[in-house]
Coordinates of C-alpha atoms in Angstrom, one line a residue:
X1 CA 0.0 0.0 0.0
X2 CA 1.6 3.0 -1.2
X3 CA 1.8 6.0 1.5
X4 CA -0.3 9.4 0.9
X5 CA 2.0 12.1 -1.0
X6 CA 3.5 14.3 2.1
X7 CA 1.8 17.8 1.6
X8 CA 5.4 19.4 2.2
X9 CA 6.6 18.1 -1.2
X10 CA 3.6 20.3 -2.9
X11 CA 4.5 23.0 -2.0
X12 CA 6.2 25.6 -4.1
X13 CA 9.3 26.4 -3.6
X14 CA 10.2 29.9 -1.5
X15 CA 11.6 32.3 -3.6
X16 CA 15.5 33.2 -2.4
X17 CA 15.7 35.6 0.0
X18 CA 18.4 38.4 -0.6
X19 CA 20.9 38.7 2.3
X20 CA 20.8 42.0 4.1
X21 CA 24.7 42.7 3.3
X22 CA 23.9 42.4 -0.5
X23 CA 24.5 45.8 -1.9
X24 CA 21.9 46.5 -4.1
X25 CA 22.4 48.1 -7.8
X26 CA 21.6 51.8 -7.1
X27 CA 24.0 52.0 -4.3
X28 CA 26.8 49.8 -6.1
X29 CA 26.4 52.3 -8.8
X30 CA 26.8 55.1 -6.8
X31 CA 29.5 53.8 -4.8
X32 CA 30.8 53.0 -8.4
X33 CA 30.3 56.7 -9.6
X34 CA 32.7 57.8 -6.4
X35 CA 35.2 55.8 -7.0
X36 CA 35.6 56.6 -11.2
X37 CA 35.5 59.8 -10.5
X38 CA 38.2 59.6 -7.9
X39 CA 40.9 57.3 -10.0
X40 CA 40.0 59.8 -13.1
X41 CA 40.7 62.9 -11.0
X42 CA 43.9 61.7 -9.1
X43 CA 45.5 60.3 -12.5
X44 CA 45.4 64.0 -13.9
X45 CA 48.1 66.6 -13.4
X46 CA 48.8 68.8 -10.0
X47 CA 47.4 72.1 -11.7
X48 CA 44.3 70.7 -13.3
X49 CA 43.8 69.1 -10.2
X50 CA 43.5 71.9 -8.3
X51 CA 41.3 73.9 -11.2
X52 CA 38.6 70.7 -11.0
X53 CA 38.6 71.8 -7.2
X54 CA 37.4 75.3 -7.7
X55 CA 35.4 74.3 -10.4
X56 CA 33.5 71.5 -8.8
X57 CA 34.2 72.0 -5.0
X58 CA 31.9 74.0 -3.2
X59 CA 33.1 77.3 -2.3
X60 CA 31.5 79.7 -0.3
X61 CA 33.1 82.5 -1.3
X62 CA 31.9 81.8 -5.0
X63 CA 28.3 83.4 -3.5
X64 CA 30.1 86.4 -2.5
X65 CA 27.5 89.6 -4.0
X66 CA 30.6 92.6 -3.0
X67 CA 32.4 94.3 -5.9
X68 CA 35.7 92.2 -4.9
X69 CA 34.0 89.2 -5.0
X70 CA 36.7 86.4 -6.6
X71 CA 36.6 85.0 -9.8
X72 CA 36.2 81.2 -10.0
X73 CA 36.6 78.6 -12.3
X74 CA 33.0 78.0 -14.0
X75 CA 31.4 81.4 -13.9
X76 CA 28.0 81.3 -12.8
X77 CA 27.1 78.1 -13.7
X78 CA 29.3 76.6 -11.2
X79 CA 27.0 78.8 -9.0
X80 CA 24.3 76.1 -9.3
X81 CA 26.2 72.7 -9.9
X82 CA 28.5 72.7 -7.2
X83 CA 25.8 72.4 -4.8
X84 CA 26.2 69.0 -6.2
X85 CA 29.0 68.3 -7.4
X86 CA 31.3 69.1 -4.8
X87 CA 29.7 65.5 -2.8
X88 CA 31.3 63.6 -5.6
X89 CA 34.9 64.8 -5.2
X90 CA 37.5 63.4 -2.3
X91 CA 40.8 64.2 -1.3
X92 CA 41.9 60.9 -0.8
X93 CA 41.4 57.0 0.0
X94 CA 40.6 57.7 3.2
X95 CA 38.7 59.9 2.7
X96 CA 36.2 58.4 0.5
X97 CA 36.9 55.1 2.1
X98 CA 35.2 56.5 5.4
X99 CA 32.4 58.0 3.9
X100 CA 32.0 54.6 1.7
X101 CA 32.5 52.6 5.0
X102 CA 29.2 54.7 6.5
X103 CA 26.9 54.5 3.5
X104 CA 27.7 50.4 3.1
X105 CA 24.8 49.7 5.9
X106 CA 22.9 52.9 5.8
X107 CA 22.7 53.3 2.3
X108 CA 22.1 50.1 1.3
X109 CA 18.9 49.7 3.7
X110 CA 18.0 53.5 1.4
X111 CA 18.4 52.3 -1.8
X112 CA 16.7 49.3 -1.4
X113 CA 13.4 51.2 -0.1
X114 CA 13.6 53.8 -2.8
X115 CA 14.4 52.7 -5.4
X116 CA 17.8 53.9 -8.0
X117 CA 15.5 57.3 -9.1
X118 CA 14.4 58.2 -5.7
X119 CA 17.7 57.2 -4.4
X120 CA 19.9 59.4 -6.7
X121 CA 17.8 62.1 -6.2
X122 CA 17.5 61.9 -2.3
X123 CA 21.6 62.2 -2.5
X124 CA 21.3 64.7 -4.6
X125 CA 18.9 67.0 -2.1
X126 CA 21.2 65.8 0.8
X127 CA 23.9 67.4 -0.9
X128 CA 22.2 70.8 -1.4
X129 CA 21.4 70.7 1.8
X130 CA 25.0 70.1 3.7
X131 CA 26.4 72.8 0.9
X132 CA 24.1 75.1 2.3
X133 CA 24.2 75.1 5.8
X134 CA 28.1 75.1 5.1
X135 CA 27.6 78.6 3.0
X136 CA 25.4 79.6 6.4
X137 CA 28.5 79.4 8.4
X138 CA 31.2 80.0 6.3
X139 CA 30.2 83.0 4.6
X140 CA 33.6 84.3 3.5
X141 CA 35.2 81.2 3.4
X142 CA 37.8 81.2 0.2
X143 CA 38.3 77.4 1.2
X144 CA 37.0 74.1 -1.4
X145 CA 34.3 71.6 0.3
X146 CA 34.3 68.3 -1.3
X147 CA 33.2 64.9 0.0
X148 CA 30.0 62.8 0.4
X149 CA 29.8 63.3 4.1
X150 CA 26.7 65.3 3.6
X151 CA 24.8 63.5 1.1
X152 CA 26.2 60.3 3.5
X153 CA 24.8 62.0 6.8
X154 CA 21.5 62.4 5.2
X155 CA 21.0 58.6 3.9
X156 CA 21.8 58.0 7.8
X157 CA 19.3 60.2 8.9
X158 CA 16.9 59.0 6.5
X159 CA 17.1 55.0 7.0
X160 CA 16.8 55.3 11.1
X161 CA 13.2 56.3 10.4
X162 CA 12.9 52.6 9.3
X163 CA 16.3 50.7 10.1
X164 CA 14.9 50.7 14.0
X165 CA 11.6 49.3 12.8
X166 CA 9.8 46.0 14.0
X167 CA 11.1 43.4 11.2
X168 CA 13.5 46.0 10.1
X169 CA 17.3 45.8 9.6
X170 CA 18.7 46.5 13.0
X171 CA 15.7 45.1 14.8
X172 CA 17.6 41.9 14.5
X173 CA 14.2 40.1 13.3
X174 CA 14.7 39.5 9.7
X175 CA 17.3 37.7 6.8
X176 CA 15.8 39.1 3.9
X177 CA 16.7 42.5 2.9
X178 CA 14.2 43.5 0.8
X179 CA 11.9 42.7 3.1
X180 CA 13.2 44.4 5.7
X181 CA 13.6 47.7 3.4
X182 CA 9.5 47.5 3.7
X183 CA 8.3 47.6 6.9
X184 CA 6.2 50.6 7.5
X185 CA 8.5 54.1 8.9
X186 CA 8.4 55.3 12.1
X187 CA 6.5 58.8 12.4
X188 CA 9.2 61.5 13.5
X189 CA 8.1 61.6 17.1
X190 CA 8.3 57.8 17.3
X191 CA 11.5 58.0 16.1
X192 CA 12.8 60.2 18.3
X193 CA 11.3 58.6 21.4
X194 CA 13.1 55.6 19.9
X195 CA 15.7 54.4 22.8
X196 CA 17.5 53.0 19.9
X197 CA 17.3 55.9 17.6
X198 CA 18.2 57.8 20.1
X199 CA 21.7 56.1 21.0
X200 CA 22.7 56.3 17.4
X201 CA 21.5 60.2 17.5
X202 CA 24.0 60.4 20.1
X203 CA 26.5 58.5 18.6
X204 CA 26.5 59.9 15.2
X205 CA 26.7 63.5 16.7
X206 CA 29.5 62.4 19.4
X207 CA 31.4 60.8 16.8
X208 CA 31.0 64.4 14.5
X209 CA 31.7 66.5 17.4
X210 CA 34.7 64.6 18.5
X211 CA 36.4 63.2 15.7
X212 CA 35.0 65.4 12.9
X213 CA 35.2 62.3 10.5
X214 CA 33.7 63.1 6.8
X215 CA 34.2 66.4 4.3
X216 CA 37.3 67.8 4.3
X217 CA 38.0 71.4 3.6
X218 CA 40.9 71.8 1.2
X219 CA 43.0 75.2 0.7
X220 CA 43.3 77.6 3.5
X221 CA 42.1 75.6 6.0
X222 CA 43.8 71.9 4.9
X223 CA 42.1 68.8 6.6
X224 CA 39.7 71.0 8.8
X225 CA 35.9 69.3 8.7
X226 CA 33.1 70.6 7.3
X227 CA 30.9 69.5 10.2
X228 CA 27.8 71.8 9.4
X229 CA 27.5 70.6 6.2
X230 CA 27.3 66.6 8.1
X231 CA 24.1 68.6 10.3
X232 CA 22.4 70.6 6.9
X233 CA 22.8 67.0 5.3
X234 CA 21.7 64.6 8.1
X235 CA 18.6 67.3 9.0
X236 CA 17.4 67.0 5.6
X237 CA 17.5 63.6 5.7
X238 CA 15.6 63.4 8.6
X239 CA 12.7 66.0 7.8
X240 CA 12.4 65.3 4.0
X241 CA 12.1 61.4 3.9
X242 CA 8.6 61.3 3.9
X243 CA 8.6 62.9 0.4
X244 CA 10.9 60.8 -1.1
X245 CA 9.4 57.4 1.0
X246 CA 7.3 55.1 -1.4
X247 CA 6.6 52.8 1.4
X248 CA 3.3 53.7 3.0
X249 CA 2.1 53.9 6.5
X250 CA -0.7 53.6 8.8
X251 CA -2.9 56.6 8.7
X252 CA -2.6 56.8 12.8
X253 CA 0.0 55.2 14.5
X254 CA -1.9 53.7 17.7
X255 CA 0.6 55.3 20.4
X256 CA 0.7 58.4 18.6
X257 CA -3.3 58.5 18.8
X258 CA -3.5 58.4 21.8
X259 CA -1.1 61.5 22.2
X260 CA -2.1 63.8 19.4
X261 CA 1.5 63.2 18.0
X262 CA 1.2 64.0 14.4
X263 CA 3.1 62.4 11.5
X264 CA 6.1 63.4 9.8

């Protein structure tokens, strides 16, 4: 007498789950973007070197409105692009290793929830965003800012309104990282009552404060750190990911409710 079929052995197959330290393509091709532009900049010669700085770095000075305002490389549309540009320019390995080495978890969990148009863009709006609180606080400043660090702070900023979670990435519940890229945000006040959040809030700001690690400032002021442009960046990422978010959420969150918290 043959024995019934085992319902097990009917069932389809699960489809592969991705492992959460998969990069996925938008990031690799950013990541990818950094780096060609980095090997193609260093291979050129000392004095064009310097004139790709001022033409792509962001310089404060460039917005100077007085009658001895100084000329740049660019004219006026580097007025506009290097609010850009400058994120996509590094002084050195380590430098671009660093800020590479803090997008690898952050922006991964990002690109995977937004997608490569949404991602690029978000980058792109992070970047604007450091530049400008830079130009805030450096008004005069004659000195280049290049690096990621703001665009970088901002994918940060962006991801720990999901990252922390239930069935998130560093809710230590889940395998699959797309999965885990999908889990419905935090509101802004959950976040920030967060215990979790709010270690890596103090963390990331300690670690700024302290060690100043990210955009460097080349020219007058060699090796100093553009910290405010880390804050303009990391804010924006924080306030503005609910535009860019294609994931979406509860109308109410229950413990907000009950508090009149509204949703950010």
């Amino acid at each position: 007498m043959d024995s019934p079929p085992d319902p097990s052995s009917e069932r389809p197959p699960e489809p592969p789950r991705e492992p959460i330290l998969t990069l996925p393509g938008p990031l690799t091709a950013y990541i990818g973007l950094l780096a060609a532009i980095h090997v193609m900049w260093s291979s050129v010669p000392p004095d064009l070197e310097y004139w790709i700085i001022e033409a792509f770095g962001f310089i404060p000075k460039r917005y100077d409105p007085s009658l001895l305002a100084t000329a740049f490389p660019g004219g006026s549309g580097a007025k506009v692009w290097t609010f850009v540009t400058y994120s996509l320019l590094h002084a050195n390995l380590s430098h671009i290793g660093f800020n590479i080495l803090w997008l690898l978890p952050f922006g991964s969990a990002l690109a995977r929830r937004f997608g490569g148009f949404r991602f690029f863009l978000f980058m792109a709006v992070a970047a604007v965003a450091g530049a400008a609180a830079h130009l805030v606080t450096h008004e005069h400043s004659i000195a280049p800012m290049i690096g990621a660090s703001g665009s970088v702070s901002g994918a940060m900023a962006a991801s720990i309104r999901f990252a922390f979670a239930q069935g998130s990435f560093l809710s230590f519940g889940r395998g699959d990282a797309d999965a885990a890229a999908q889990v419905p945000a935090l509101s802004l006040t959950r976040a920030l009552q967060n215990p979790r959040v709010l270690a890596f809030l103090a963390v990331w700001f300690g670690i700024n404060i302290i060690f100043g690690m990210g955009s460097i400032a080349i020219g007058s002021e060699p090796g100093s750190v553009a910290w405010q442009a880390h804050m303009g960046g990391f804010m924006a990422g924080l306030l503005l990911f609910s535009l860019f978010d294609p994931v979406p959420r509860p109308a109410r969150d229950p413990d907000d409710a009950s508090s009149g918290a509204d949703h950010f």
